[in-house]
XYZ file of C-alpha atoms in Angstrom:
601
model
C -0.184 0.197 -0.137
C 1.135 3.563 -1.066
C 1.864 5.705 2.489
C 2.164 9.826 1.938
C 5.003 11.026 3.602
C 3.171 11.972 6.469
C 1.851 8.768 6.746
C 5.718 6.824 6.383
C 6.907 9.011 9.186
C 4.170 7.822 11.511
C 4.520 4.413 10.678
C 8.450 4.356 10.711
C 8.636 5.657 14.502
C 9.970 3.565 17.010
C 10.939 4.719 20.301
C 9.772 7.418 22.309
C 6.205 9.166 22.212
C 4.699 10.858 19.212
C 1.235 12.611 18.660
C -0.178 12.254 15.448
C -3.299 14.722 14.254
C -5.456 12.689 11.896
C -8.103 14.587 10.530
C -11.332 13.042 8.781
C -10.563 10.761 6.110
C -6.811 10.514 6.872
C -6.206 6.895 7.311
C -5.310 6.551 10.832
C -6.477 3.099 11.353
C -3.871 2.050 8.225
C -1.200 3.957 10.111
C -1.774 2.564 13.222
C -1.912 -1.378 12.172
C 1.032 -0.605 9.537
C 2.841 0.838 12.262
C 2.373 -2.274 14.863
C 3.129 -4.444 11.319
C 6.722 -2.137 11.436
C 7.428 -2.870 14.862
C 7.172 -6.803 14.498
C 8.266 -7.250 11.305
C 11.335 -4.358 11.093
C 12.250 -3.858 14.384
C 11.624 -7.283 15.809
C 9.424 -6.165 18.770
C 7.380 -9.125 20.157
C 3.925 -8.944 19.502
C 2.524 -9.372 22.761
C 4.670 -6.522 24.379
C 2.341 -4.099 22.112
C -0.915 -2.662 23.550
C -3.458 -1.263 21.239
C -6.452 0.719 22.846
C -9.237 1.706 21.532
C -12.830 3.131 22.719
C -15.478 0.835 21.150
C -15.528 -2.791 21.527
C -16.432 -2.393 17.871
C -13.095 -0.633 16.956
C -10.823 -2.786 18.671
C -12.314 -5.859 16.536
C -12.017 -3.980 13.620
C -8.799 -3.041 14.001
C -7.633 -6.767 15.121
C -9.020 -8.386 11.714
C -7.414 -5.823 9.578
C -4.187 -6.079 11.517
C -4.202 -10.027 11.372
C -4.723 -10.022 7.184
C -1.764 -8.041 7.111
C 0.442 -9.517 9.857
C -0.735 -13.265 10.535
C 2.024 -13.898 13.332
C 1.040 -10.760 15.394
C -1.656 -12.623 16.864
C -0.469 -11.558 20.401
C -0.751 -7.886 19.915
C -2.977 -6.632 22.425
C -6.293 -4.829 20.860
C -8.806 -3.598 23.577
C -11.014 -0.925 24.730
C -9.722 1.376 27.742
C -12.191 -0.273 29.859
C -11.958 -4.098 28.999
C -8.125 -3.626 29.328
C -8.428 -1.950 32.629
C -10.740 -4.698 33.824
C -8.322 -7.415 33.049
C -5.776 -5.938 35.121
C -8.432 -5.603 37.775
C -8.966 -9.604 37.390
C -5.810 -10.144 37.318
C -4.024 -8.217 40.836
C -7.490 -7.754 42.688
C -10.377 -9.892 43.932
C -12.686 -8.857 41.083
C -14.263 -11.327 38.849
C -16.885 -10.949 35.688
C -19.755 -11.712 38.100
C -18.524 -8.628 40.261
C -19.588 -6.059 37.144
C -23.145 -5.212 36.984
C -25.163 -5.177 34.423
C -26.713 -1.869 32.654
C -29.992 -3.059 33.699
C -28.854 -3.852 37.252
C -27.244 -0.230 37.457
C -30.658 1.384 36.315
C -32.596 -1.007 39.212
C -29.876 0.628 42.042
C -30.166 4.093 41.158
C -33.883 4.162 40.843
C -33.547 2.704 44.650
C -30.882 5.176 45.116
C -33.623 7.554 44.059
C -36.381 6.643 46.218
C -33.960 5.904 49.076
C -32.417 9.905 49.061
C -35.866 11.573 48.103
C -38.606 9.679 49.667
C -42.213 10.046 48.071
C -40.344 10.624 44.323
C -40.479 7.899 42.293
C -38.362 8.949 38.962
C -39.036 8.319 35.462
C -37.126 7.020 32.711
C -35.699 10.579 32.107
C -34.596 11.472 35.523
C -33.059 7.963 35.763
C -31.063 8.666 32.730
C -29.948 11.936 34.289
C -28.710 10.935 37.343
C -27.208 7.712 35.746
C -25.290 9.842 33.475
C -24.223 12.697 36.448
C -23.025 9.455 38.301
C -20.594 8.394 35.427
C -19.580 11.869 34.620
C -18.564 11.953 38.628
C -16.267 8.816 38.443
C -14.840 9.655 35.423
C -13.576 13.026 36.202
C -12.257 11.450 39.548
C -12.977 14.317 42.094
C -14.289 15.162 45.464
C -18.453 14.832 45.621
C -18.515 18.530 46.939
C -16.525 19.680 43.865
C -18.903 18.067 41.381
C -21.326 19.943 39.869
C -24.265 17.756 38.660
C -26.991 18.585 35.887
C -29.448 16.111 37.059
C -30.726 17.658 40.517
C -29.061 19.807 43.262
C -25.488 18.985 45.175
C -27.022 18.188 47.971
C -29.580 15.600 46.595
C -27.024 14.232 44.410
C -24.571 13.605 47.039
C -27.426 11.719 49.378
C -28.254 9.667 45.974
C -24.826 8.622 45.128
C -23.740 7.743 48.850
C -27.174 5.139 48.878
C -26.033 3.918 45.272
C -22.136 3.232 46.466
C -22.889 1.902 49.346
C -25.204 -0.563 48.128
C -22.795 -1.397 45.692
C -20.025 -1.900 48.268
C -22.103 -4.178 50.627
C -22.477 -6.431 47.723
C -18.777 -5.975 46.643
C -19.563 -4.999 43.318
C -18.464 -2.707 41.031
C -20.440 -0.646 37.812
C -18.621 -0.033 34.546
C -17.195 3.165 35.706
C -15.758 1.852 38.835
C -13.432 0.154 36.581
C -11.309 3.351 35.588
C -11.043 4.688 39.368
C -10.102 1.470 40.617
C -7.242 0.888 38.077
C -5.669 4.533 38.252
C -6.015 3.491 42.532
C -4.579 0.007 42.015
C -1.676 1.417 40.160
C -1.194 4.878 42.011
C -0.637 2.833 45.122
C 1.301 0.221 43.711
C 4.585 0.675 41.788
C 6.023 -2.686 41.871
C 2.438 -3.331 39.625
C 3.183 -0.404 37.547
C 6.510 -1.373 36.603
C 5.867 -4.819 35.485
C 2.870 -3.928 33.469
C 5.222 -1.158 31.439
C 8.233 -3.996 30.978
C 5.246 -6.231 29.634
C 3.651 -3.463 27.360
C 6.765 -1.701 26.069
C 4.528 -0.151 23.200
C 1.435 1.531 23.692
C -0.533 2.995 20.567
C -3.782 4.685 21.564
C -6.870 5.406 18.857
C -9.277 8.862 19.344
C -6.879 10.109 21.613
C -9.104 13.485 21.471
C -11.701 11.439 23.277
C -9.611 10.734 25.772
C -10.572 11.973 29.994
C -7.752 12.916 32.793
C -8.468 9.463 34.903
C -7.538 7.325 31.614
C -4.905 10.026 30.582
C -3.044 9.689 34.037
C -3.535 5.561 34.183
C -2.034 5.725 30.699
C 1.338 7.264 32.244
C 1.635 4.977 34.825
C 2.003 2.143 32.185
C 4.164 4.370 30.177
C 7.534 2.329 29.850
C 11.292 4.098 30.541
C 11.536 4.699 26.626
C 8.056 6.482 26.975
C 6.792 4.558 23.670
C 3.205 5.816 23.768
C 2.051 6.687 20.461
C -1.191 9.187 20.251
C -3.639 9.227 17.353
C -6.613 11.844 17.140
C -7.988 14.995 15.875
C -8.945 17.767 18.526
C -10.921 18.979 15.712
C -13.803 16.158 16.167
C -13.798 16.149 19.867
C -17.327 16.119 20.794
C -17.952 13.990 23.879
C -16.858 16.757 26.369
C -20.639 15.941 28.025
C -18.725 12.506 29.392
C -15.625 13.853 30.477
C -13.577 14.028 27.490
C -10.940 16.815 27.290
C -8.970 17.586 23.975
C -6.631 19.866 25.640
C -4.794 16.722 27.085
C -3.569 16.614 23.590
C -1.386 19.532 24.168
C -0.990 18.332 27.498
C 0.822 15.320 25.934
C 3.018 17.488 23.991
C 3.915 19.142 27.425
C 4.664 15.995 29.635
C 6.721 14.568 26.082
C 8.615 17.439 25.422
C 10.556 15.350 22.941
C 7.485 13.718 21.277
C 6.965 14.598 17.718
C 3.968 15.847 16.112
C 3.012 14.425 12.783
C 0.327 15.607 10.751
C -1.754 13.827 8.685
C -3.434 16.450 5.778
C -4.838 14.322 3.409
C -8.449 13.730 3.456
C -8.975 10.437 1.131
C -12.755 10.289 1.665
C -13.906 13.709 1.077
C -14.399 15.567 -2.345
C -11.986 18.309 -2.485
C -14.794 20.975 -2.335
C -16.235 19.429 0.675
C -13.112 19.585 2.491
C -12.442 22.968 1.852
C -15.903 24.068 3.036
C -15.376 22.229 5.914
C -11.998 23.769 7.038
C -13.226 27.465 6.887
C -15.572 26.223 9.004
C -13.817 24.578 11.745
C -10.795 27.644 11.268
C -13.191 29.482 13.452
C -12.545 27.646 16.559
C -9.780 29.098 18.532
C -8.556 26.191 21.141
C -7.131 23.628 18.418
C -4.329 22.963 16.448
C -4.138 24.825 12.831
C -4.401 22.459 9.876
C -3.777 22.776 6.127
C -5.983 19.903 5.325
C -6.653 18.746 1.305
C -8.258 16.240 -0.455
C -7.220 14.891 -4.073
C -10.943 13.374 -4.198
C -12.943 14.617 -7.534
C -16.587 15.175 -8.194
C -19.298 15.159 -5.464
C -21.998 17.573 -4.916
C -22.308 19.909 -1.893
C -25.593 21.398 -1.794
C -27.041 23.978 0.487
C -31.184 24.454 0.295
C -33.684 26.438 2.118
C -36.837 25.363 2.754
C -40.504 27.346 3.230
C -41.450 24.953 6.271
C -39.945 21.338 7.787
C -42.815 19.738 6.069
C -41.399 20.565 2.599
C -37.870 19.877 3.771
C -38.786 16.347 4.906
C -40.567 16.026 1.779
C -37.658 16.787 -0.401
C -35.455 14.016 1.733
C -37.859 11.448 1.032
C -38.213 12.346 -2.431
C -34.287 12.532 -3.008
C -33.803 9.070 -0.949
C -36.629 7.260 -2.931
C -35.638 8.534 -6.213
C -31.653 7.467 -5.123
C -32.770 3.878 -4.771
C -34.860 3.587 -7.101
C -31.630 4.413 -9.414
C -29.889 1.527 -7.561
C -28.382 3.312 -4.605
C -27.799 0.788 -1.777
C -30.232 2.808 0.854
C -27.596 1.482 3.888
C -24.934 4.159 1.660
C -27.215 6.941 2.415
C -27.139 8.496 6.039
C -29.806 11.291 7.664
C -27.656 12.986 10.524
C -29.286 15.297 13.091
C -28.151 17.011 16.059
C -31.014 16.371 18.544
C -32.653 13.144 18.860
C -36.098 14.715 19.152
C -35.680 15.851 15.420
C -36.109 12.790 13.345
C -39.817 11.531 14.412
C -41.474 13.262 11.608
C -39.165 12.134 8.959
C -39.417 8.639 10.189
C -42.850 8.647 10.039
C -42.679 9.757 6.226
C -40.457 7.395 5.514
C -42.577 4.752 6.744
C -45.618 5.703 5.086
C -44.143 5.941 2.235
C -42.060 1.832 2.456
C -38.721 3.940 2.100
C -36.428 1.343 4.074
C -34.513 2.655 7.162
C -32.672 2.062 9.864
C -33.430 4.042 12.877
C -33.911 2.163 16.022
C -32.979 3.904 18.980
C -32.249 6.957 16.457
C -35.252 9.189 17.698
C -36.621 10.535 21.371
C -40.369 9.846 22.043
C -41.005 13.364 22.868
C -44.300 13.042 24.419
C -41.939 10.452 27.320
C -39.783 14.031 27.751
C -40.071 16.009 30.652
C -42.077 18.573 28.244
C -44.193 16.169 27.034
C -45.382 14.415 30.004
C -45.889 17.750 31.580
C -48.000 19.007 28.425
C -50.042 15.598 28.111
C -50.634 15.576 32.229
C -51.891 19.545 31.990
C -54.610 18.663 29.046
C -55.612 15.471 30.777
C -56.189 17.569 34.274
C -58.088 20.201 32.292
C -60.593 17.566 30.968
C -60.990 16.028 34.572
C -60.274 13.531 36.708
C -56.599 11.816 36.336
C -54.639 9.592 37.828
C -52.543 10.599 40.918
C -49.130 10.732 39.038
C -50.641 13.184 36.447
C -51.666 15.314 39.395
C -48.281 15.598 40.906
C -46.734 15.810 37.027
C -48.592 19.557 36.854
C -49.246 20.664 40.455
C -45.729 22.175 40.818
C -44.640 22.853 37.499
C -43.911 25.940 37.682
C -43.496 25.319 41.980
C -46.732 26.530 43.352
C -45.872 25.062 47.051
C -48.773 22.354 46.905
C -47.380 19.488 49.086
C -47.506 16.211 47.531
C -48.914 14.081 50.000
C -52.263 15.810 50.360
C -52.902 13.407 47.304
C -53.229 9.788 48.377
C -55.948 8.919 46.572
C -55.068 6.633 43.194
C -57.033 9.624 41.108
C -58.259 13.286 41.778
C -59.601 15.923 40.037
C -57.751 19.408 39.974
C -60.689 21.385 38.105
C -62.650 20.760 41.291
C -60.013 20.091 44.136
C -60.614 18.866 48.051
C -60.150 22.056 50.054
C -60.565 20.959 53.277
C -57.676 20.455 55.760
C -55.288 22.165 53.845
C -53.323 24.945 55.081
C -54.428 28.809 53.677
C -51.941 28.907 51.424
C -52.410 25.676 49.903
C -55.646 25.814 49.564
C -55.081 29.550 47.392
C -52.330 27.670 44.897
C -55.137 24.665 44.143
C -57.686 27.438 43.462
C -55.389 29.571 41.196
C -54.495 25.968 39.605
C -57.991 25.078 38.903
C -59.211 28.209 37.517
C -55.857 27.689 34.722
C -57.367 24.218 34.069
C -61.037 25.376 33.704
C -59.657 28.161 31.282
C -58.056 25.698 29.052
C -60.568 23.240 28.723
C -62.417 25.144 26.123
C -59.080 25.453 23.974
C -57.501 23.114 21.320
C -54.557 21.545 22.072
C -52.226 23.825 20.444
C -54.044 26.915 21.957
C -53.462 24.995 25.390
C -49.920 24.584 24.994
C -49.546 28.111 24.112
C -51.337 29.113 27.526
C -49.144 26.700 29.337
C -45.685 27.914 27.794
C -46.827 31.552 28.416
C -49.480 32.215 30.778
C -48.531 29.235 33.507
C -44.946 29.897 32.492
C -43.804 26.533 31.592
C -41.295 28.292 29.181
C -39.640 30.263 32.237
C -39.577 27.160 34.248
C -37.715 24.829 32.089
C -35.219 27.766 31.218
C -34.690 28.044 34.959
C -34.433 24.155 35.077
C -32.150 23.927 32.225
C -29.665 26.713 33.376
C -30.196 24.838 36.725
C -28.891 21.757 34.990
C -25.747 23.145 33.746
C -26.898 23.176 30.202
C -26.133 19.391 29.944
C -29.713 18.015 29.525
C -31.379 17.989 25.930
C -32.137 21.576 24.767
C -35.922 21.434 26.741
C -37.367 24.613 24.742
C -37.460 23.163 20.946
C -38.953 20.102 22.298
C -41.751 22.413 23.722
C -41.492 23.785 19.988
C -41.857 20.469 18.405
C -45.012 19.340 20.446
C -47.127 22.622 20.162
C -46.274 22.427 16.090
C -47.622 18.479 16.556
C -50.942 19.630 18.317
C -51.457 22.235 15.693
C -54.781 21.320 13.633
C -56.185 18.840 16.383
C -59.523 20.296 17.202
C -59.800 17.994 20.679
C -57.509 16.510 23.338
C -58.884 13.296 22.124
C -58.187 13.463 18.661
C -54.757 14.849 19.556
C -54.243 11.646 21.762
C -55.324 9.268 18.921
C -52.823 10.845 16.467
C -49.715 10.233 19.270
C -51.104 6.693 19.353
C -50.523 6.481 15.603
C -47.503 8.036 15.557
C -45.573 5.959 18.268
C -46.969 3.086 16.832
C -45.427 3.986 13.505
C -41.994 4.863 15.672
C -41.904 1.626 17.190
C -43.028 -0.159 13.802
C -39.936 -3.093 13.719
C -40.751 -4.381 10.594
C -40.204 -1.522 8.310
C -36.761 -0.597 9.805
C -34.455 -2.498 8.123
C -30.603 -2.711 8.763
C -29.705 -2.451 5.232
C -32.026 0.579 4.871
C -31.301 4.633 5.066
C -29.441 5.556 8.021
C -31.253 7.903 10.665
C -27.707 9.261 12.985
C -27.267 11.801 15.808
C -23.855 13.585 15.112
C -22.389 11.701 18.406
C -23.525 8.357 16.589
C -22.202 9.089 13.331
C -18.971 10.041 14.492
C -16.405 7.176 12.789
C -18.987 6.201 9.963
C -18.698 7.043 6.016
C -21.485 7.184 3.507
C -21.888 7.791 0.115
C -25.072 10.242 0.527
C -25.095 12.406 3.648
C -28.237 14.645 4.331
C -28.118 17.136 7.473
C -31.348 18.530 8.438
C -32.426 21.410 10.243
C -29.604 23.324 10.313
C -30.716 26.560 11.623
C -30.232 29.159 14.773
C -31.297 27.061 17.919
C -30.858 23.593 16.832
C -27.313 23.764 15.363
C -25.635 25.766 17.198
C -28.432 25.233 20.090
C -29.564 28.309 21.821
C -27.342 27.617 25.123
C -24.271 27.322 23.410
C -23.453 31.092 24.210
C -20.214 30.264 26.164
C -17.640 30.133 24.241
C -16.222 26.531 24.763
C -19.970 25.075 24.181
C -19.922 27.202 20.596
C -16.646 25.395 19.641
C -18.107 21.962 20.498
C -21.012 22.293 18.186
C -18.951 23.507 15.325
C -17.109 20.416 16.028
C -20.196 18.258 15.797
C -21.633 20.126 12.679
C -17.508 19.492 11.536
C -17.998 15.867 11.878
C -21.077 15.617 10.345
C -20.062 17.549 7.160
C -17.092 15.080 6.548
C -18.771 11.725 6.885
C -19.804 11.962 3.363
C -17.548 10.400 0.232
C -19.736 11.932 -2.498
C -22.879 14.409 -1.873
C -23.622 16.315 0.839
C -26.704 18.125 1.537
C -26.880 20.794 3.810
C -30.671 21.466 4.549
C -32.586 24.332 6.718
C -36.327 25.744 6.778
C -37.286 29.390 7.000
C -40.171 28.263 9.404
C -38.979 25.581 12.033
C -41.579 24.312 14.656
C -44.173 27.239 13.526
C -41.334 29.873 14.412
C -39.774 31.857 11.692
C -36.230 30.677 11.960
C -32.782 31.836 10.470
C -30.275 29.938 8.713
C -27.036 28.406 10.842
C -24.401 30.686 11.589
C -22.003 27.683 10.466
C -23.660 27.740 7.010
C -22.178 31.645 6.597
C -18.634 30.176 8.185
C -18.220 27.937 5.679
C -18.854 30.380 2.885
């Protein structure tokens, strides 16, 4: 295989540290596997002394498979993820077994119990469970004191109680969760210099893929594993660092150079995937980020097309996508060579429904968010139900203090209640006043259609303000709540009654959960995060308007730069055709094209 000058320099590197900046489509997997082959065949390095670390099991298996095809006698090279390799160390040097590692299902059950024990009377839904679980994972990966951690799911005091309850339950059973693997391995190596010495002598050469996604805990643990020659070969691209919400820190790439002052920096500037024009446009975009390594990327790939197109509304935008995909498939295109990329998981639902109704094959399992099960969705539906009469206790509890009214949950002991005519006996005066006010609001809504009801809840009752404050309290790390409300409002438009809208929701959910039309050989629906590392013949990026990409909440420099990196990742997934699409009216509101479109031009 012909290698470029830069690729040859990286492949031929033997001893000492090196940082390789590998842009999109630059052949980083080839460089890693070829370097391992070179170490074994030309430098006579024992295969068992080479460790290759990737971030996903699929990437590790793919790299091993590619390597075994070019170097059959290198079978004893270790290809592993951080977690799988570190857990192997824990099994070797600590009294841990596979049975001690809890499953995702057990983890969720334990988190749920910890929340219920820490917050008596509160029953967490799926969204709360996910949010708290993410906070626990991020806290463990950051490896800091609990009092110095800012959770996004709840207040610091509440989180600390939940964390203590959850950790106590784990310890009582002698079990660990997935994120304990990193911190326990770090602690093991920090306390045992003899183990560090043994491992650094065993694995004399360490190669790390996707180095921009490393967190501080992983970085410091790798430092413990370094051989005296410090043979760490780090490959990554800070422009594709999009996992800051998981604790990843792309600035560690620059720290790597500071900690390894003699480490050469090699750049792989040629994009072998994307056509020349797309590389030029995407490079103009990412050049607007300041906290990055400067790169001069290029491509010799000819052909392809780059279309930026505006539509009157999202309905027109989505019909265009469906038409183009149907036409391409009819003309012989492999449906799985086409991808539809989006910033947020609440976006693709209407488009997936359109694909289903037109029998266009797609792969969309897990690619969309059920907006009716989000906090805004549950709140809106509970309000509408309560404005129509008697509702289950859970529905009443979902609205009484959204926004905050100071109504005690404990006064609702029956399984069903009617907030239009609340029981005002034996309640304090302040509670009675709040219940009467809520009853008046619900009666006002009872004569409105669903669309008007949502507007009333958002503006008059103050749901928008409440969720904005909630989002800010969570540090802006949760889903963007207001666009979800916009989507719900637009979804309700045209439905004259609550029952009519509920029937529409039921049908829509049935369509979206239909597993028969969803095909692994179909058009791929992927978020920007899920698309990372993949490539397609044709890529559609949808809803490229302000407020979606970048998000309304990306007003801080670091957040805006991460949004730009996400869009950059999306732009560079195509091998041929790229469509950047936006609507002038998004979710019933006037929308402007994303500033990122202007930056590309």
